[in-house]
PDB file of C-alpha atoms in Angstrom:
ATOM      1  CA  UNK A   1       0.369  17.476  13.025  1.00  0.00           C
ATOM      2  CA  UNK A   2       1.121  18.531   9.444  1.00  0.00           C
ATOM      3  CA  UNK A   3      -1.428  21.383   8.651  1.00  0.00           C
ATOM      4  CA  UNK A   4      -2.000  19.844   5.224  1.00  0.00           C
ATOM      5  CA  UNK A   5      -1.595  21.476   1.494  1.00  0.00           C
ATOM      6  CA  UNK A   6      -2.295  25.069   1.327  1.00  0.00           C
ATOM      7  CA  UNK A   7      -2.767  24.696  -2.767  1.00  0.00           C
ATOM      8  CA  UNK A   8      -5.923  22.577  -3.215  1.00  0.00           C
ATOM      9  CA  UNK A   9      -5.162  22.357  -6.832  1.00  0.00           C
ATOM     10  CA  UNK A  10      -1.583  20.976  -6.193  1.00  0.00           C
ATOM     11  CA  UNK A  11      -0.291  17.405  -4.570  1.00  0.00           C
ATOM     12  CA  UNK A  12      -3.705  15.683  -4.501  1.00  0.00           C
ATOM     13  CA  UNK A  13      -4.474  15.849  -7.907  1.00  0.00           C
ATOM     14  CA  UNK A  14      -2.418  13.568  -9.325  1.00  0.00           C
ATOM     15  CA  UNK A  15       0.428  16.258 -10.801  1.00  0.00           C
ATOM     16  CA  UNK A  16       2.908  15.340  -8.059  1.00  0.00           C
ATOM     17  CA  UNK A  17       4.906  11.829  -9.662  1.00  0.00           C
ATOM     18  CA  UNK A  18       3.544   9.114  -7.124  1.00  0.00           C
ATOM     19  CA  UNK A  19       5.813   6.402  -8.753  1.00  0.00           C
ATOM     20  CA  UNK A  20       8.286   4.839  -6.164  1.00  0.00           C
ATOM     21  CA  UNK A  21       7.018   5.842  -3.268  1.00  0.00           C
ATOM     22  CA  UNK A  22       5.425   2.842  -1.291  1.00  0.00           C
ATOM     23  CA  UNK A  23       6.222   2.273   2.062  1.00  0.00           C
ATOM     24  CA  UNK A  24       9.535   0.138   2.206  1.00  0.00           C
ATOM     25  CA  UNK A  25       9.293  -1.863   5.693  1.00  0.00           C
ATOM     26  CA  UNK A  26       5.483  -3.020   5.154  1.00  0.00           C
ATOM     27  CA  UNK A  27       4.830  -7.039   3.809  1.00  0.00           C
ATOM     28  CA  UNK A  28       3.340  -8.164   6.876  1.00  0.00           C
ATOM     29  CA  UNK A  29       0.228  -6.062   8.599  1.00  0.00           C
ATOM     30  CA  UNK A  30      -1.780  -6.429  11.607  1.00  0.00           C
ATOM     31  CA  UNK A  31      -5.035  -3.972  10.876  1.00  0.00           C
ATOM     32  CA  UNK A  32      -6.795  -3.387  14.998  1.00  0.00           C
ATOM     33  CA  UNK A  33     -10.644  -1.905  14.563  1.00  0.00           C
ATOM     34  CA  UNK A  34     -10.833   0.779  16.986  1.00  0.00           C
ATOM     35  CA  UNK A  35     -13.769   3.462  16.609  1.00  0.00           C
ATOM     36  CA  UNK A  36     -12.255   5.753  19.013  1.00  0.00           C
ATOM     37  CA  UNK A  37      -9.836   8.940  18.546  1.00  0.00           C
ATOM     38  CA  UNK A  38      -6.765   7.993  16.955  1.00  0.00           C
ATOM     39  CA  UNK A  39      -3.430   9.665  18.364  1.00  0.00           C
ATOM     40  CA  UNK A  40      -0.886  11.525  16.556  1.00  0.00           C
ATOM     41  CA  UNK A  41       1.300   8.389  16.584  1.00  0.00           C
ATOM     42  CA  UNK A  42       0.072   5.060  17.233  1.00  0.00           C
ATOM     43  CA  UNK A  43       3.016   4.077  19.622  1.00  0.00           C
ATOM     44  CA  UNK A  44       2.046   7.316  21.685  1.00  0.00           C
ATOM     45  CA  UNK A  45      -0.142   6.529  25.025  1.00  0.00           C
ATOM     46  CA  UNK A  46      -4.111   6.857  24.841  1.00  0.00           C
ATOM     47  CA  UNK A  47      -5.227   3.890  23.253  1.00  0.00           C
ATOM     48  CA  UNK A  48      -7.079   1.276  25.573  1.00  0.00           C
ATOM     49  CA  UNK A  49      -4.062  -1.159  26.922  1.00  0.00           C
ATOM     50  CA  UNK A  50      -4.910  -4.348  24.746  1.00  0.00           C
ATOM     51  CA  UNK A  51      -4.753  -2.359  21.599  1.00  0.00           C
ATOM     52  CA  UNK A  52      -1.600  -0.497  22.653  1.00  0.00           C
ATOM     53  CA  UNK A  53      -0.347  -4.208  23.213  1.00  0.00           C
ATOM     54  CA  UNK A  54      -1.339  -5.637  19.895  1.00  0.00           C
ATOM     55  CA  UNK A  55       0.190  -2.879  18.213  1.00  0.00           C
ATOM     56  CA  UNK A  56       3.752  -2.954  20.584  1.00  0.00           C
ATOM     57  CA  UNK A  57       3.851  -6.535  19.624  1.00  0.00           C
ATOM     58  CA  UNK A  58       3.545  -6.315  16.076  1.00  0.00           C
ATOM     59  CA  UNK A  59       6.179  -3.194  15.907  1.00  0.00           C
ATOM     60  CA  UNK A  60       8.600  -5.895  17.669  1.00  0.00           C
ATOM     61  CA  UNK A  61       8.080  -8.750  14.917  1.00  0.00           C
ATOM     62  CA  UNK A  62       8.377  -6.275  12.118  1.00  0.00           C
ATOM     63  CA  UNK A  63       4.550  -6.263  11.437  1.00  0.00           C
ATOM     64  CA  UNK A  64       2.997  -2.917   9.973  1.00  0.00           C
ATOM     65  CA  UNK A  65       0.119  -1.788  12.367  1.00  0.00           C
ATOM     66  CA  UNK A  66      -2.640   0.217  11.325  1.00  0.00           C
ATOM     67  CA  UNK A  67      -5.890   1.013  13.152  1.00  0.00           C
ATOM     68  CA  UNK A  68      -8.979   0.587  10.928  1.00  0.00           C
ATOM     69  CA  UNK A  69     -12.784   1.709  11.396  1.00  0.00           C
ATOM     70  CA  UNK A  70     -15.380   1.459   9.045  1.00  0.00           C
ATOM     71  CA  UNK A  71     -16.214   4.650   6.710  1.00  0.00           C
ATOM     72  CA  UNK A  72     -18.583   6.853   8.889  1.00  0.00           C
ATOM     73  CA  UNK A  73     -19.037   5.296  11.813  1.00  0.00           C
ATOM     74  CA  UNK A  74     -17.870   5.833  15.520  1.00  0.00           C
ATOM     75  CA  UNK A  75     -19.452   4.017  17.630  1.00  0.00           C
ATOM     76  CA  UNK A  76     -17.695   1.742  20.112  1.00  0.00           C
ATOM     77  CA  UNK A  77     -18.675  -1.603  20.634  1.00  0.00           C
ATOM     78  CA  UNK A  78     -17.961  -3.166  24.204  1.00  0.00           C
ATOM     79  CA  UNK A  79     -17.707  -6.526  25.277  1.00  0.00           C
ATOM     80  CA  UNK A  80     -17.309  -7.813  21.627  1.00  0.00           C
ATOM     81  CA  UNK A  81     -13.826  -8.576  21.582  1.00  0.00           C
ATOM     82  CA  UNK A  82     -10.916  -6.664  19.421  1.00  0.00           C
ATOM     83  CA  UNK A  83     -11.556  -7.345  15.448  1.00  0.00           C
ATOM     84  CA  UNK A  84      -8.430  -7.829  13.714  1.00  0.00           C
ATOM     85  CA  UNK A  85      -6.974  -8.421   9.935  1.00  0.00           C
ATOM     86  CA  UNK A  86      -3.453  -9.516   9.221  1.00  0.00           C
ATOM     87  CA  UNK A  87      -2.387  -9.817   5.932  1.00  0.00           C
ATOM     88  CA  UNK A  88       1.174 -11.975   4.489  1.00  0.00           C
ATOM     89  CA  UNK A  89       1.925  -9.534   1.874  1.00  0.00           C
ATOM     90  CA  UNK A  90       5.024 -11.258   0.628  1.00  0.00           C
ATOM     91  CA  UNK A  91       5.646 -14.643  -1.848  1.00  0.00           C
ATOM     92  CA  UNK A  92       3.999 -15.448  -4.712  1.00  0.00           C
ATOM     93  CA  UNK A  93       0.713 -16.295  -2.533  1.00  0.00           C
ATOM     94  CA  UNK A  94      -0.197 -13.394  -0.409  1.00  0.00           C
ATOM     95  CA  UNK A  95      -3.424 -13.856   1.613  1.00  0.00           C
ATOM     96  CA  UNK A  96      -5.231 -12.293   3.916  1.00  0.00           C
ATOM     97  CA  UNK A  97      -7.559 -13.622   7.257  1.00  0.00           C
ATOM     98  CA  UNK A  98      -9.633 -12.352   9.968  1.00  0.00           C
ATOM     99  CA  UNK A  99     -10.809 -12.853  13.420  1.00  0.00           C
ATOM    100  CA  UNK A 100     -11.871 -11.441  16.911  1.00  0.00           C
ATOM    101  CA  UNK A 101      -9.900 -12.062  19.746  1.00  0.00           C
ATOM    102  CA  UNK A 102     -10.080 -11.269  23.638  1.00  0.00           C
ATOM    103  CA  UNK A 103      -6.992  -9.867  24.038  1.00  0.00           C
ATOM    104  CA  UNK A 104      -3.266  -9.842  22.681  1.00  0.00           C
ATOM    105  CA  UNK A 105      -2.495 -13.579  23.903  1.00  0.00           C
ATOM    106  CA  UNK A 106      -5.216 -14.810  21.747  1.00  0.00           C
ATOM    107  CA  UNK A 107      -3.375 -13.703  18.235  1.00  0.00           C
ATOM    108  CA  UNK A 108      -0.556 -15.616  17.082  1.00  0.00           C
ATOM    109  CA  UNK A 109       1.712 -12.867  15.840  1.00  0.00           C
ATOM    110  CA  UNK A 110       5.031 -15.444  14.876  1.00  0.00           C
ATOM    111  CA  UNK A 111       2.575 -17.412  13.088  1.00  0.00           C
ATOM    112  CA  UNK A 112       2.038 -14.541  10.741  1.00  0.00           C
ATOM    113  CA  UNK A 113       5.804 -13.677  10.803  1.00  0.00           C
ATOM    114  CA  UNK A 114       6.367 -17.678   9.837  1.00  0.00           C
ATOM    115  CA  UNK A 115       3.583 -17.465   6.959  1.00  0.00           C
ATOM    116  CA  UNK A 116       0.614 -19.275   8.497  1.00  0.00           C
ATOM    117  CA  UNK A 117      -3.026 -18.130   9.203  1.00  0.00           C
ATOM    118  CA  UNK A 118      -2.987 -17.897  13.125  1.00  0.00           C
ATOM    119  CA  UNK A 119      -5.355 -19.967  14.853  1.00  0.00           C
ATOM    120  CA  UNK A 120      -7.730 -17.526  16.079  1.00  0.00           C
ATOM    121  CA  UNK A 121      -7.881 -16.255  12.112  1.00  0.00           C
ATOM    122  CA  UNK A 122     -10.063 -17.633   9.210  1.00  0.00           C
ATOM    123  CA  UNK A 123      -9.014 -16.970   5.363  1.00  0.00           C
ATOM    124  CA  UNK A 124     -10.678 -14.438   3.367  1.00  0.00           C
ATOM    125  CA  UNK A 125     -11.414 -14.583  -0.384  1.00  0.00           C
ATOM    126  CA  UNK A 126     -11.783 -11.192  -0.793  1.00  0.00           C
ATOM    127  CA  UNK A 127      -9.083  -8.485  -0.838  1.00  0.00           C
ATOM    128  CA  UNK A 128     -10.038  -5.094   1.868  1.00  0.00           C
ATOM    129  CA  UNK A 129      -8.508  -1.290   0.796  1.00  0.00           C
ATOM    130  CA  UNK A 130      -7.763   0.538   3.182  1.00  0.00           C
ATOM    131  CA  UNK A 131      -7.778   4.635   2.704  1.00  0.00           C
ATOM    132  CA  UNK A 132      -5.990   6.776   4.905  1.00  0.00           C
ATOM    133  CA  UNK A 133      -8.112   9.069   7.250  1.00  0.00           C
ATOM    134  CA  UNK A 134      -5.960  10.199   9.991  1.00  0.00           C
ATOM    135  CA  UNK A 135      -6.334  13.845  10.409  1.00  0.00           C
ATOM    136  CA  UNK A 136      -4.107  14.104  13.085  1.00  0.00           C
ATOM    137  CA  UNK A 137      -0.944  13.060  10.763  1.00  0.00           C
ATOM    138  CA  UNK A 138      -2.045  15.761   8.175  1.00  0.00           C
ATOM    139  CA  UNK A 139      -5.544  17.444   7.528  1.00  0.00           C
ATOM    140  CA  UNK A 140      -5.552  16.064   3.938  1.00  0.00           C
ATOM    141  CA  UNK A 141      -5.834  12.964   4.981  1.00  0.00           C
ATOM    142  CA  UNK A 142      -9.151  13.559   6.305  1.00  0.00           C
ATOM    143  CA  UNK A 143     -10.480  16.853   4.151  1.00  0.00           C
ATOM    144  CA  UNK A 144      -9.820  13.926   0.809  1.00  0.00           C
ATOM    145  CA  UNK A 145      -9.966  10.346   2.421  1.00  0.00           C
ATOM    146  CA  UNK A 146     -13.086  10.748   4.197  1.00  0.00           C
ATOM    147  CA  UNK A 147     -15.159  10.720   1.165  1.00  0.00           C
ATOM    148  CA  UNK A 148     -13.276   8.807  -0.897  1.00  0.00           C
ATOM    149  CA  UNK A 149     -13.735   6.049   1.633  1.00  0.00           C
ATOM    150  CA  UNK A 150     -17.454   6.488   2.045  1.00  0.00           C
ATOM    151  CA  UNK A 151     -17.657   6.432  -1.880  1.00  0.00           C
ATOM    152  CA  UNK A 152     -15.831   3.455  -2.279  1.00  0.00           C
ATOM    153  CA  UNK A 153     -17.796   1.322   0.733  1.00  0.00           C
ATOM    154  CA  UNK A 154     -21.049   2.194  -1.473  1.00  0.00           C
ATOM    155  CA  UNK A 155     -19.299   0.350  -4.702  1.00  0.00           C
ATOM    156  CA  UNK A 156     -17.410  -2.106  -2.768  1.00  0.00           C
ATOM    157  CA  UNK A 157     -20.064  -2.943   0.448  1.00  0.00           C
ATOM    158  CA  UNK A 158     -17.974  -4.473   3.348  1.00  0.00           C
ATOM    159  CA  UNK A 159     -14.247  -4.071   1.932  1.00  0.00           C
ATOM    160  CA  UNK A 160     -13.351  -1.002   2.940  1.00  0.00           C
ATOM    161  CA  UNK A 161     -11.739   0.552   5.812  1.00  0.00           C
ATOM    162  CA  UNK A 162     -10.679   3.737   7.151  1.00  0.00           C
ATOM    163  CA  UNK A 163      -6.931   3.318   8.499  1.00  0.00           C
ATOM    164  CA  UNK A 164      -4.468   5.224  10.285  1.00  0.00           C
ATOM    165  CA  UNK A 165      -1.247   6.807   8.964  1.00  0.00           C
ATOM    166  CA  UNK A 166       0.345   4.952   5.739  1.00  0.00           C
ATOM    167  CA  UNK A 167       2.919   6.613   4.485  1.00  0.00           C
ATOM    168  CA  UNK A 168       2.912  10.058   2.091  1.00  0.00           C
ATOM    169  CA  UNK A 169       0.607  12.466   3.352  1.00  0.00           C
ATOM    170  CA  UNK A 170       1.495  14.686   0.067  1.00  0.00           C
ATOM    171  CA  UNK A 171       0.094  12.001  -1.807  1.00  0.00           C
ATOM    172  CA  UNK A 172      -3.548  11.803  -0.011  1.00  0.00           C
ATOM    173  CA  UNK A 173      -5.874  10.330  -0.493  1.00  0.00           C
ATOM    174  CA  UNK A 174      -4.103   7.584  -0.261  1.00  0.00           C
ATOM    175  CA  UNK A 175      -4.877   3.467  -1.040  1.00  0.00           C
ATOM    176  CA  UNK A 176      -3.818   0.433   0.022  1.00  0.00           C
ATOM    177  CA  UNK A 177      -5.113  -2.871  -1.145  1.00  0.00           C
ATOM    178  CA  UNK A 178      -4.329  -5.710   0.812  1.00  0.00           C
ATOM    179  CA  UNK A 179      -3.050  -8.496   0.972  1.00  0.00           C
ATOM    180  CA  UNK A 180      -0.325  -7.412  -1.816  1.00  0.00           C
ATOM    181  CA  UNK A 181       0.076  -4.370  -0.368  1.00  0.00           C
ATOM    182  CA  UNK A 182      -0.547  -2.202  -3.458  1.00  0.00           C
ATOM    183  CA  UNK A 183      -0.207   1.454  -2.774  1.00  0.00           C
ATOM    184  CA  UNK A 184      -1.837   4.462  -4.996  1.00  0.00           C
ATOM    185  CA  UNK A 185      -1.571   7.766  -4.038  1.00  0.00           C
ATOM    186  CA  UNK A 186      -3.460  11.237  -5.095  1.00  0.00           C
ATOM    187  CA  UNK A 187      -7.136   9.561  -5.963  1.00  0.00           C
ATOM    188  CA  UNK A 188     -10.037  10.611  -6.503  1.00  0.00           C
ATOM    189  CA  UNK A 189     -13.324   8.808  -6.104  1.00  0.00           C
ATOM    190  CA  UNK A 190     -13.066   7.532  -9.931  1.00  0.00           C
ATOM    191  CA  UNK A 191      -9.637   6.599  -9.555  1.00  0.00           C
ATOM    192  CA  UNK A 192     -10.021   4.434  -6.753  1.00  0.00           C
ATOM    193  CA  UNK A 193     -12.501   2.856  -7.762  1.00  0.00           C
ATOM    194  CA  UNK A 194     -10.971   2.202 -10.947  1.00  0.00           C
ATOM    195  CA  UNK A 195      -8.404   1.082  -9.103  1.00  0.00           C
ATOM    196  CA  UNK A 196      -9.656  -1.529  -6.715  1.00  0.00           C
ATOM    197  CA  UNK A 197     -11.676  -3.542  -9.192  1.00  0.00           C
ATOM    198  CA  UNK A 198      -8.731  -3.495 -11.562  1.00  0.00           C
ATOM    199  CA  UNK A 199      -6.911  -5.163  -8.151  1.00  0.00           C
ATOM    200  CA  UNK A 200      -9.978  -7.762  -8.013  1.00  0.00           C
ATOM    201  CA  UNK A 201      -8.638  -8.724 -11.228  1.00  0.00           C
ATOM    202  CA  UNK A 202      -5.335  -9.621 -10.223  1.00  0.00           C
ATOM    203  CA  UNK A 203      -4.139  -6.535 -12.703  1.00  0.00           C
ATOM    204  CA  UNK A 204      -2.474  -3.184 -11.445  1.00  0.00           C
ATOM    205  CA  UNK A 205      -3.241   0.229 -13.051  1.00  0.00           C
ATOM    206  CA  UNK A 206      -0.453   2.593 -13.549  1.00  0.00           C
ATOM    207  CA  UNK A 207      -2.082   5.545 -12.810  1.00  0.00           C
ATOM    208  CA  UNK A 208      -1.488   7.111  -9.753  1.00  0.00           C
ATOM    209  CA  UNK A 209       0.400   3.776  -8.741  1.00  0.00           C
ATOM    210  CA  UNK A 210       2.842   4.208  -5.859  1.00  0.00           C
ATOM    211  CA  UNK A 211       4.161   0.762  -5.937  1.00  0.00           C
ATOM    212  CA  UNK A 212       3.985  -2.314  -4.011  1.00  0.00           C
ATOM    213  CA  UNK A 213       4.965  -2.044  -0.122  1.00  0.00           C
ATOM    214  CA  UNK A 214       8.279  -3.918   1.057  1.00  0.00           C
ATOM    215  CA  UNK A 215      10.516  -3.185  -2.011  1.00  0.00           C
ATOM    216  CA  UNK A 216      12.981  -0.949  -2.094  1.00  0.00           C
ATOM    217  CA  UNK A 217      12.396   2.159  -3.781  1.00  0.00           C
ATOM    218  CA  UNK A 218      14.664   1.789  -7.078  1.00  0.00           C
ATOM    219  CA  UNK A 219      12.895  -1.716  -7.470  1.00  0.00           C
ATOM    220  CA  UNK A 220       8.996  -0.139  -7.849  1.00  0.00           C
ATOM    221  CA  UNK A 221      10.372   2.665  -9.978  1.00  0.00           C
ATOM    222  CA  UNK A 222      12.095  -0.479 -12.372  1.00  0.00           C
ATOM    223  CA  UNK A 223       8.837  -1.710 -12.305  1.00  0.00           C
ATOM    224  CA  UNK A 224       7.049   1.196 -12.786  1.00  0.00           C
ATOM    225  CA  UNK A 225       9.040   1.720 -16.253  1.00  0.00           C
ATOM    226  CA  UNK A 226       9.156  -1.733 -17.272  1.00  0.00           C
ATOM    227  CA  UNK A 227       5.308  -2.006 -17.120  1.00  0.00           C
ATOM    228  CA  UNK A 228       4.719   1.328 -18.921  1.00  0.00           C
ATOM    229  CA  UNK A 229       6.892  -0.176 -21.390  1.00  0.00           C
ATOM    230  CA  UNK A 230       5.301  -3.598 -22.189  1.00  0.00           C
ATOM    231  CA  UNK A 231       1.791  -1.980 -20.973  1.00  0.00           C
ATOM    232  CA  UNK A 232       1.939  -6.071 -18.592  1.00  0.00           C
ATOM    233  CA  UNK A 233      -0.744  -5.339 -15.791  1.00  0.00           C
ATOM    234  CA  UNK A 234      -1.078  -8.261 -13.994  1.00  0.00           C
ATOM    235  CA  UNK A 235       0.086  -8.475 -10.648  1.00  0.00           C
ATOM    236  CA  UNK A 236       2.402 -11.477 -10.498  1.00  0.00           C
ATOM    237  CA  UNK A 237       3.669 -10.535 -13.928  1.00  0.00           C
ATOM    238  CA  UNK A 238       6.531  -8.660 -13.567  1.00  0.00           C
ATOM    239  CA  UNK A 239       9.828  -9.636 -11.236  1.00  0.00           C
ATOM    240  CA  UNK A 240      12.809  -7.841 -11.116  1.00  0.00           C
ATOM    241  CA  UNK A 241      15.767 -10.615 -12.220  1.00  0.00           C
ATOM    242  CA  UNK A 242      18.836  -8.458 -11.876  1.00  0.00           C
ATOM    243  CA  UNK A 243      20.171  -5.725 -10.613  1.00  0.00           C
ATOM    244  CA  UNK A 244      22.931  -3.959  -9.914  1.00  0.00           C
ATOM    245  CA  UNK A 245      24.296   0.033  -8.984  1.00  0.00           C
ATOM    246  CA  UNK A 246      26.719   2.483  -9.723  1.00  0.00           C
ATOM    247  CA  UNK A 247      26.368   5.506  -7.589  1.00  0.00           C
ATOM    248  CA  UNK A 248      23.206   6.880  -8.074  1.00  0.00           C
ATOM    249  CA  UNK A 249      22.212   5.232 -11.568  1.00  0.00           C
ATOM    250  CA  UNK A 250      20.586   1.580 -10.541  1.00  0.00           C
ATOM    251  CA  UNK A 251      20.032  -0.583 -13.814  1.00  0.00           C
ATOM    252  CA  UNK A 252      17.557  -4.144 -13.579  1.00  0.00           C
ATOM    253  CA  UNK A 253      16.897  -7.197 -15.431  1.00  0.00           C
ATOM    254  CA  UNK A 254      12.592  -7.166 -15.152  1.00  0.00           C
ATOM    255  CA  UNK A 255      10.803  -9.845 -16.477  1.00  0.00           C
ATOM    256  CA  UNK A 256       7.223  -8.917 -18.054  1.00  0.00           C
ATOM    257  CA  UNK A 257       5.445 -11.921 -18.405  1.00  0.00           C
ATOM    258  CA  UNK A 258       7.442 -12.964 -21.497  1.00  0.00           C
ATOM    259  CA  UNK A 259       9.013 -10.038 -22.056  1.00  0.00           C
ATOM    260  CA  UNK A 260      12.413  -8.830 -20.933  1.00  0.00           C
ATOM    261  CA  UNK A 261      13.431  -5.423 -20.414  1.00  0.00           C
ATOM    262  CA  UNK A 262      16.887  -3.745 -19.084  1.00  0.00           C
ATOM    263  CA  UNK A 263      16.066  -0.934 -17.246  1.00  0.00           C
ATOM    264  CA  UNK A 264      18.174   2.213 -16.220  1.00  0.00           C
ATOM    265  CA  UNK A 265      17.548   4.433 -13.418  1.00  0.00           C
ATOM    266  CA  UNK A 266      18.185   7.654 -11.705  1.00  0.00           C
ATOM    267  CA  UNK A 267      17.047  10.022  -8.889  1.00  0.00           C
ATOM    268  CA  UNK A 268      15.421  12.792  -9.897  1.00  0.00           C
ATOM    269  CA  UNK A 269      13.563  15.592  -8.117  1.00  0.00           C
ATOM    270  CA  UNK A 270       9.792  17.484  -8.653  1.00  0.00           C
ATOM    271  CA  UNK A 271       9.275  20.758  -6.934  1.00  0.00           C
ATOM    272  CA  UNK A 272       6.041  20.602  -5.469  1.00  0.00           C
ATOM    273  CA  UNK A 273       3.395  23.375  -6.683  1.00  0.00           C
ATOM    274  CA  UNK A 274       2.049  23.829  -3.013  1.00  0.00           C
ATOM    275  CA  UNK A 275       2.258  26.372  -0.580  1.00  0.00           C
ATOM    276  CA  UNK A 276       4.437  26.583   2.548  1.00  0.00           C
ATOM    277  CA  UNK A 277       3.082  23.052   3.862  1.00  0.00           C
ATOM    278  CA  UNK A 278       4.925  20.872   1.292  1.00  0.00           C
ATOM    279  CA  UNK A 279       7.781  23.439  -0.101  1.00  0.00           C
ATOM    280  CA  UNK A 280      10.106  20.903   0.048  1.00  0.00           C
ATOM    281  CA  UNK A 281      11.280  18.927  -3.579  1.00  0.00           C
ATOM    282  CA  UNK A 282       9.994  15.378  -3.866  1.00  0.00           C
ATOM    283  CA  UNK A 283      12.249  12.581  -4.786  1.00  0.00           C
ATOM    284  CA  UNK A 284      11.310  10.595  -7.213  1.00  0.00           C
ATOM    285  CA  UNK A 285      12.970   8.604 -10.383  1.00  0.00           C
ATOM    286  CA  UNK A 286      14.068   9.214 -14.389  1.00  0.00           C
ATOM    287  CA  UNK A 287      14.233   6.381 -16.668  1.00  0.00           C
ATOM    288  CA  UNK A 288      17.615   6.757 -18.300  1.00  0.00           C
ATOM    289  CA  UNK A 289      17.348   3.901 -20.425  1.00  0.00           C
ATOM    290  CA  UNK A 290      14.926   1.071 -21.406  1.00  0.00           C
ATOM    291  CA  UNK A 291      15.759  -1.935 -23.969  1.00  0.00           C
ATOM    292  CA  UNK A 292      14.124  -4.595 -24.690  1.00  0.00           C
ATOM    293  CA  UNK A 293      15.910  -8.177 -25.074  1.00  0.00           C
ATOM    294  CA  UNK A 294      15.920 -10.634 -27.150  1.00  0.00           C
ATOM    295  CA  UNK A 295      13.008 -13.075 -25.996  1.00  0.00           C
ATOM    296  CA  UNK A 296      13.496 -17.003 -25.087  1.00  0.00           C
ATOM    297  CA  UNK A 297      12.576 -18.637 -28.360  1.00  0.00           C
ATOM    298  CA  UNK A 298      10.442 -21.966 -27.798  1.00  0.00           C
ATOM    299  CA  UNK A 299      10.340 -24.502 -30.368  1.00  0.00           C
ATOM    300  CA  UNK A 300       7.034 -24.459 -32.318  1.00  0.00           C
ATOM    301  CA  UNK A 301       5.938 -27.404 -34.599  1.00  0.00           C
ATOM    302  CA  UNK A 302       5.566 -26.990 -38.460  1.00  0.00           C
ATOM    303  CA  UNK A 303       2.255 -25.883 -39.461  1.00  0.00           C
ATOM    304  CA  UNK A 304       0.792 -28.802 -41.944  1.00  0.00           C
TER     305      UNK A 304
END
């Protein structure tokens, strides 16, 4: 277990560049509620079998699994069933559904991977955040998330989970807001809430925006650029068109709603101003270059 950040003024407070930095292999996700302790690593022993089996059979279809529990409580419920989320993250219609099943036979996991609601699932019309907790990944995660999470349930009643491990523990407290799979990293209680009913209005806020999970990493920072750019904050807005690399410099096509932007990219590093816990530099991205071109023209009728 990462000891967490030794400078409490440091990576959590938004100084560290969170652009860019979403987790990569996550558009599908299988969220398991489980009040009890969460190990290290979820694919280590200690969970009760049909959880450990859930999550083994999502790893094996490429699904993201995360344990969830609702913000301060820990009691275990028996004899209820397993409560379970999976979200389709990816396609221009994301959604997300819920259910309880009996075991790991009763969710239809390639139904997910295929794009359908599984039978033992029902739609939701509401999107859930999830805000990463797990102390045993990093104490950050739990010394900031904690009360974030609490804070947030109050404004958002019902919507918000605790989850296990996401990705970035220098970025704590970390959100997630499903089914897009929006990350932000670094929040505090105003920013996530800022945050999440911006994302209840289809519309993403730059601040403290990690990017959107599944992409690669030079695509959100693209992004990232091409919406500070045209200031476009809707969700489905922006698509990358193009793109191409040479060495190290990656330069895009990205459509802003009906705007177009060429976009040049390049690593770039950020020392981080911690102590001994996060030492190490943190990759992130420069925009080189950013040009705006020449918009379609539409035919407009003579004003009488």
């Amino acid at each position: 277990m990462r000891k967490g950040c030794e400078h409490p003024d440091g990576c959590h407070t938004g100084v560290v560049p969170t652009l860019a930095s979403a987790t990569v292999g996550a558009r599908l996700w299988l969220l398991v509620e489980y009040a009890g302790p969460w190990p290290e690593r979820l694919e280590n022993s200690g969970l009760p079998e049909e959880i450990s089996e859930l999550l083994r059979r999502a790893r094996e279809r490429g699904i993201r699994p995360q344990l969830i529990r609702r913000p301060g409580r820990r009691t275990r419920t028996r004899g209820e069933g397993v409560r379970v989320l999976v979200a389709y993250g990816t396609g221009r219609s994301p959604w997300l559904a819920s259910g309880v099943v009996a075991g790991p036979d009763d969710l239809d996991l390639d139904a997910l991977v295929a794009g359908v609601v599984p039978e033992s699932c029902i739609l939701e019309d509401e999107p859930v955040f999830l805000v990463c907790t797990h102390a045993k990944r990093n104490a950050c995660c739990a010394r900031i998330g904690l009360p974030l999470a609490r804070s947030l349930a109050e404004s958002v009643p019902g919507r918000v989970w605790e989850t296990s491990h996401v990705g970035g523990d220098r970025y704590a407290a970390n959100l997630v807001c499903l089914p897009h799979g929006i990350f932000y990293g670094s929040m505090s209680q105003a920013a996530a809430l800022a945050a999440a009913n911006a994302y209840r209005s289809g519309e993403i806020i730059l601040d403290r925006y990690r990017g959107r999970a599944g992409i690669p990493e030079p695509m959100q920072a693209v992004e990232h650029f091409a919406r500070a750019h045209t200031g476009e904050r809707s969700i489905g807005a922006v698509a990358v068109e193009s793109s191409r690399s040479d060495g190290d410099v990656t330069e895009a096509i990205v459509r802003c709603g009906d705007v177009r932007v060429q976009v040049v990219i390049e690593p770039s590093a950020f020392q981080a101003p911690c102590g001994a816990a996060c030492a190490e530099t943190i990759a992130t991205y420069r925009l080189v270059s950013l040009d705006r071109l020449t918009p379609v023209r539409y035919a407009t009728p003579a004003l009488a």
